[in-house]
C-alpha cells in the first residue's frame, strides 16, 4: 500500500492506493495532520511507502511520516517517466510534474492538455512523443474575486455564484460576469489554441473548481478530480527503484 500526501495552498489531501487502485482519500487541515496520519496507519498497517508533494515550504510533515514508513519528498530532482523539455525544470511545480505523469500513464502516446482549476489555473501539455513542453499559469477563480476586492476601494468580496446573464446590470452581477464568464472564455480559448497546434488533443480537467467549470465549457473535456493523486502514486512507484 502507498500513502499519497498532497499539500496545497489551502488544504492537505491524503490518499491510500493498493495496486494502483485508490482505496480512500480525504481532505484535512494541517492542524490535525499528525492525528490523522496515526489514524490512517492504524487502519491500514500495510502502508509501506509514502510520497509528499507540496506547493509551499514543508514543515514537520516528512519527519512525521518517516516515523511510520519510507518517505519520498517529490522535487524537480525526482525521477519522472516523461521527457522534460521545460527550460527551467528547477522551477517547475511538483503539482504540475504529478499531473503530467498521470497524463503520461493514463493517456499514453497522445497529445494531452491537463487543466488544473485550483488556486491557480495551470495548463500543461504533453505530446504524443511523451515529451512535456510546458504550458501556462493563470489566476484561479477565488484569486480573481479577491483581487477585485483587495485592489479596489469599493468592490465587495464575493463568492462564486450562478451567472444568469453575461451582461451584468448591478455591480455584483458585473463582477460575477467578469470573473466567471471571463475565466470560462479564457479556458475555452486556450483549449482552442492548443487544438490548432496539437492533433487529436485530449483535454483533462481537474482541481477543486473543475466541477464549476466542467458544465460551462464549450469544449469536450474529461473531468477527473483524482488526477493529481493518481499521478503522485505513479511517481512514488517510479521512484521506488
Short mmCIF file of C-alpha atoms in Angstrom, two decimals:
data_model
loop_
_atom_site.label_atom_id
_atom_site.label_comp_id
_atom_site.label_asym_id
_atom_site.label_seq_id
_atom_site.Cartn_x
_atom_site.Cartn_y
_atom_site.Cartn_z
CA UNK A 1 0.00 0.00 0.00
CA UNK A 2 1.06 3.58 -0.72
CA UNK A 3 0.15 6.79 1.06
CA UNK A 4 -0.05 9.96 -1.03
CA UNK A 5 0.13 13.37 0.65
CA UNK A 6 -0.67 16.44 -1.45
CA UNK A 7 -0.12 19.71 0.42
CA UNK A 8 -1.83 22.58 -1.38
CA UNK A 9 -2.18 26.26 -0.65
CA UNK A 10 -5.30 25.78 1.48
CA UNK A 11 -5.76 22.08 2.22
CA UNK A 12 -3.94 18.76 2.57
CA UNK A 13 -5.18 15.77 0.61
CA UNK A 14 -4.42 12.24 1.80
CA UNK A 15 -4.94 9.15 -0.33
CA UNK A 16 -4.21 5.44 0.01
CA UNK A 17 -3.53 3.27 -3.02
CA UNK A 18 -3.29 -0.50 -3.28
CA UNK A 19 -2.03 -1.96 -6.56
CA UNK A 20 -2.72 1.35 -8.36
CA UNK A 21 -6.30 1.38 -7.05
CA UNK A 22 -7.46 4.34 -4.97
CA UNK A 23 -8.85 2.97 -1.70
CA UNK A 24 -9.62 6.14 0.22
CA UNK A 25 -8.93 9.88 0.03
CA UNK A 26 -9.60 12.72 2.48
CA UNK A 27 -9.09 16.46 2.76
CA UNK A 28 -7.77 17.82 6.07
CA UNK A 29 -6.13 20.88 7.60
CA UNK A 30 -2.53 20.97 8.80
CA UNK A 31 -3.70 21.23 12.42
CA UNK A 32 -4.85 17.60 12.52
CA UNK A 33 -2.10 16.19 10.27
CA UNK A 34 -0.36 14.12 12.98
CA UNK A 35 -3.54 12.66 14.45
CA UNK A 36 -4.92 11.80 11.00
CA UNK A 37 -1.67 10.09 9.95
CA UNK A 38 -1.72 7.98 13.12
CA UNK A 39 -5.33 7.06 12.42
CA UNK A 40 -4.56 6.04 8.85
CA UNK A 41 -1.63 3.81 9.77
CA UNK A 42 -3.73 2.13 12.46
CA UNK A 43 -6.49 1.48 9.93
CA UNK A 44 -4.11 0.47 7.10
CA UNK A 45 -1.00 -1.17 8.65
CA UNK A 46 0.14 -2.46 5.24
CA UNK A 47 1.23 1.04 4.13
CA UNK A 48 4.96 0.79 3.39
CA UNK A 49 5.73 3.87 1.30
CA UNK A 50 4.59 7.48 1.14
CA UNK A 51 5.12 10.44 -1.17
CA UNK A 52 4.75 14.10 -0.27
CA UNK A 53 4.01 16.82 -2.79
CA UNK A 54 3.82 20.39 -1.55
CA UNK A 55 3.37 23.75 -3.26
CA UNK A 56 4.53 25.50 -0.08
CA UNK A 57 7.51 25.12 2.23
CA UNK A 58 7.36 21.87 4.18
CA UNK A 59 7.36 21.90 7.95
CA UNK A 60 7.29 18.72 10.05
CA UNK A 61 5.30 16.57 7.63
CA UNK A 62 8.23 14.49 6.25
CA UNK A 63 9.55 13.78 9.74
CA UNK A 64 6.11 12.73 10.96
CA UNK A 65 5.61 10.34 8.03
CA UNK A 66 9.13 8.92 8.45
CA UNK A 67 8.06 7.58 11.85
CA UNK A 68 5.69 5.20 10.07
CA UNK A 69 7.14 4.33 6.65
CA UNK A 70 9.61 5.18 3.88
CA UNK A 71 9.04 8.69 2.51
CA UNK A 72 9.80 10.26 -0.87
CA UNK A 73 9.58 14.05 -0.98
CA UNK A 74 8.73 15.00 -4.56
CA UNK A 75 11.12 17.54 -6.09
CA UNK A 76 12.33 18.57 -9.52
CA UNK A 77 15.22 16.12 -9.00
CA UNK A 78 12.83 13.16 -8.63
CA UNK A 79 12.74 10.69 -11.50
CA UNK A 80 9.87 11.16 -13.95
CA UNK A 81 8.75 8.84 -16.78
CA UNK A 82 8.35 11.55 -19.40
CA UNK A 83 10.93 13.66 -21.25
CA UNK A 84 11.01 17.07 -19.59
CA UNK A 85 11.67 19.88 -22.06
CA UNK A 86 10.79 22.68 -19.64
CA UNK A 87 13.52 25.32 -19.92
CA UNK A 88 13.74 25.79 -16.13
CA UNK A 89 12.94 22.38 -14.61
CA UNK A 90 14.15 23.55 -11.20
CA UNK A 91 11.22 25.99 -11.06
CA UNK A 92 8.56 23.56 -12.26
CA UNK A 93 5.93 22.99 -9.57
CA UNK A 94 5.72 19.46 -8.20
CA UNK A 95 1.94 19.51 -8.69
CA UNK A 96 2.46 20.03 -12.41
CA UNK A 97 5.00 17.19 -12.50
CA UNK A 98 2.39 14.89 -10.97
CA UNK A 99 -0.33 15.95 -13.39
CA UNK A 100 1.88 15.35 -16.42
CA UNK A 101 2.88 11.95 -15.02
CA UNK A 102 -0.79 10.97 -14.74
CA UNK A 103 -1.35 12.05 -18.35
CA UNK A 104 1.71 10.06 -19.47
CA UNK A 105 0.36 6.82 -17.99
CA UNK A 106 -3.39 7.24 -18.41
CA UNK A 107 -3.33 8.64 -21.94
CA UNK A 108 -0.08 7.24 -23.38
CA UNK A 109 1.38 8.49 -26.65
CA UNK A 110 -1.38 11.03 -27.19
CA UNK A 111 -1.37 14.83 -27.17
CA UNK A 112 -2.84 15.70 -23.78
CA UNK A 113 -3.62 19.06 -22.19
CA UNK A 114 -4.17 18.94 -18.42
CA UNK A 115 -6.02 21.89 -16.88
CA UNK A 116 -5.89 22.14 -13.10
CA UNK A 117 -8.53 24.56 -11.81
CA UNK A 118 -7.40 25.36 -8.28
CA UNK A 119 -5.93 28.38 -6.52
CA UNK A 120 -4.24 28.99 -9.86
CA UNK A 121 -5.30 27.65 -13.24
CA UNK A 122 -2.43 25.65 -14.70
CA UNK A 123 -2.25 24.38 -18.27
CA UNK A 124 0.23 21.60 -19.07
CA UNK A 125 0.81 19.88 -22.41
CA UNK A 126 2.49 16.55 -23.05
CA UNK A 127 2.75 15.49 -26.68
CA UNK A 128 2.33 12.15 -28.43
CA UNK A 129 6.07 11.51 -28.08
CA UNK A 130 5.83 11.56 -24.29
CA UNK A 131 7.53 14.96 -24.11
CA UNK A 132 6.43 17.63 -21.67
CA UNK A 133 6.58 21.04 -23.34
CA UNK A 134 5.23 23.42 -20.70
CA UNK A 135 2.01 25.40 -20.51
CA UNK A 136 0.67 28.39 -18.60
CA UNK A 137 -0.27 29.65 -15.14
CA UNK A 138 -3.26 31.95 -14.59
CA UNK A 139 -5.14 33.32 -11.54
CA UNK A 140 -7.86 30.98 -10.33
CA UNK A 141 -11.49 31.68 -9.54
CA UNK A 142 -11.16 32.72 -5.89
CA UNK A 143 -7.97 34.67 -6.60
CA UNK A 144 -9.79 36.82 -9.17
CA UNK A 145 -12.58 37.68 -6.75
CA UNK A 146 -10.02 38.56 -4.06
CA UNK A 147 -8.03 40.73 -6.48
CA UNK A 148 -11.13 42.75 -7.39
CA UNK A 149 -11.82 43.35 -3.71
CA UNK A 150 -8.26 43.88 -2.47
CA UNK A 151 -7.06 46.09 -5.30
CA UNK A 152 -10.02 48.49 -5.22
CA UNK A 153 -11.75 50.62 -2.59
CA UNK A 154 -15.36 49.98 -3.49
CA UNK A 155 -15.79 46.43 -4.77
CA UNK A 156 -17.06 43.76 -2.34
CA UNK A 157 -15.57 40.32 -1.76
CA UNK A 158 -17.88 37.83 -3.46
CA UNK A 159 -18.20 34.07 -3.62
CA UNK A 160 -18.75 32.32 -6.98
CA UNK A 161 -22.39 32.29 -7.98
CA UNK A 162 -24.57 31.20 -10.89
CA UNK A 163 -24.26 33.56 -13.82
CA UNK A 164 -27.73 34.38 -15.14
CA UNK A 165 -26.54 36.67 -17.94
CA UNK A 166 -23.13 37.74 -19.16
CA UNK A 167 -24.46 41.31 -19.21
CA UNK A 168 -24.30 42.37 -15.56
CA UNK A 169 -26.84 45.01 -14.53
CA UNK A 170 -25.54 45.51 -10.96
CA UNK A 171 -22.02 45.85 -9.59
CA UNK A 172 -22.15 42.36 -8.13
CA UNK A 173 -23.55 40.72 -11.27
CA UNK A 174 -20.97 42.62 -13.32
CA UNK A 175 -18.22 41.22 -11.11
CA UNK A 176 -19.60 37.69 -11.46
CA UNK A 177 -19.71 38.12 -15.23
CA UNK A 178 -16.16 39.43 -15.31
CA UNK A 179 -14.80 36.56 -13.26
CA UNK A 180 -16.91 33.58 -14.31
CA UNK A 181 -17.63 34.49 -17.92
CA UNK A 182 -14.11 35.82 -18.36
CA UNK A 183 -12.41 32.75 -16.93
CA UNK A 184 -14.66 30.32 -18.78
CA UNK A 185 -13.90 32.03 -22.07
CA UNK A 186 -10.21 32.05 -21.20
CA UNK A 187 -10.18 28.29 -20.66
CA UNK A 188 -12.17 27.63 -23.84
CA UNK A 189 -9.88 29.97 -25.77
CA UNK A 190 -6.74 28.28 -24.51
CA UNK A 191 -8.11 24.88 -25.45
CA UNK A 192 -8.81 26.13 -28.97
CA UNK A 193 -5.23 27.42 -29.25
CA UNK A 194 -3.83 24.04 -28.30
CA UNK A 195 -6.19 22.22 -30.66
CA UNK A 196 -4.82 24.22 -33.57
CA UNK A 197 -1.28 23.10 -32.81
CA UNK A 198 -1.74 19.59 -31.42
CA UNK A 199 -3.64 16.99 -33.42
CA UNK A 200 -6.35 14.85 -31.75
CA UNK A 201 -5.92 16.67 -28.47
CA UNK A 202 -7.31 15.14 -25.28
CA UNK A 203 -8.25 17.67 -22.60
CA UNK A 204 -8.40 16.65 -18.94
CA UNK A 205 -9.88 18.99 -16.34
CA UNK A 206 -9.08 18.53 -12.66
CA UNK A 207 -8.72 20.55 -9.46
CA UNK A 208 -11.05 21.92 -6.81
CA UNK A 209 -13.02 24.12 -9.22
CA UNK A 210 -13.22 21.55 -12.02
CA UNK A 211 -16.89 20.81 -11.28
CA UNK A 212 -17.68 24.52 -11.52
CA UNK A 213 -16.18 24.90 -14.99
CA UNK A 214 -16.88 21.47 -16.42
CA UNK A 215 -20.52 22.20 -17.22
CA UNK A 216 -19.74 25.68 -18.56
CA UNK A 217 -17.04 24.88 -21.11
CA UNK A 218 -17.94 24.60 -24.78
CA UNK A 219 -15.08 22.21 -25.49
CA UNK A 220 -15.26 18.48 -24.87
CA UNK A 221 -13.25 17.52 -21.79
CA UNK A 222 -12.65 14.61 -19.44
CA UNK A 223 -13.14 15.57 -15.80
CA UNK A 224 -11.06 13.66 -13.22
CA UNK A 225 -10.89 15.07 -9.71
CA UNK A 226 -8.34 12.43 -8.61
CA UNK A 227 -5.86 13.05 -11.42
CA UNK A 228 -3.17 14.66 -9.25
CA UNK A 229 -3.38 11.93 -6.62
CA UNK A 230 -3.07 9.26 -9.29
CA UNK A 231 -0.04 10.99 -10.76
CA UNK A 232 1.64 11.13 -7.36
CA UNK A 233 1.07 7.42 -6.84
CA UNK A 234 2.62 6.70 -10.24
CA UNK A 235 5.63 8.83 -9.28
CA UNK A 236 6.04 7.02 -5.98
CA UNK A 237 6.13 3.68 -7.78
CA UNK A 238 8.54 5.05 -10.39
CA UNK A 239 10.94 6.34 -7.73
CA UNK A 240 11.00 3.15 -5.67
CA UNK A 241 13.54 1.55 -7.99
#
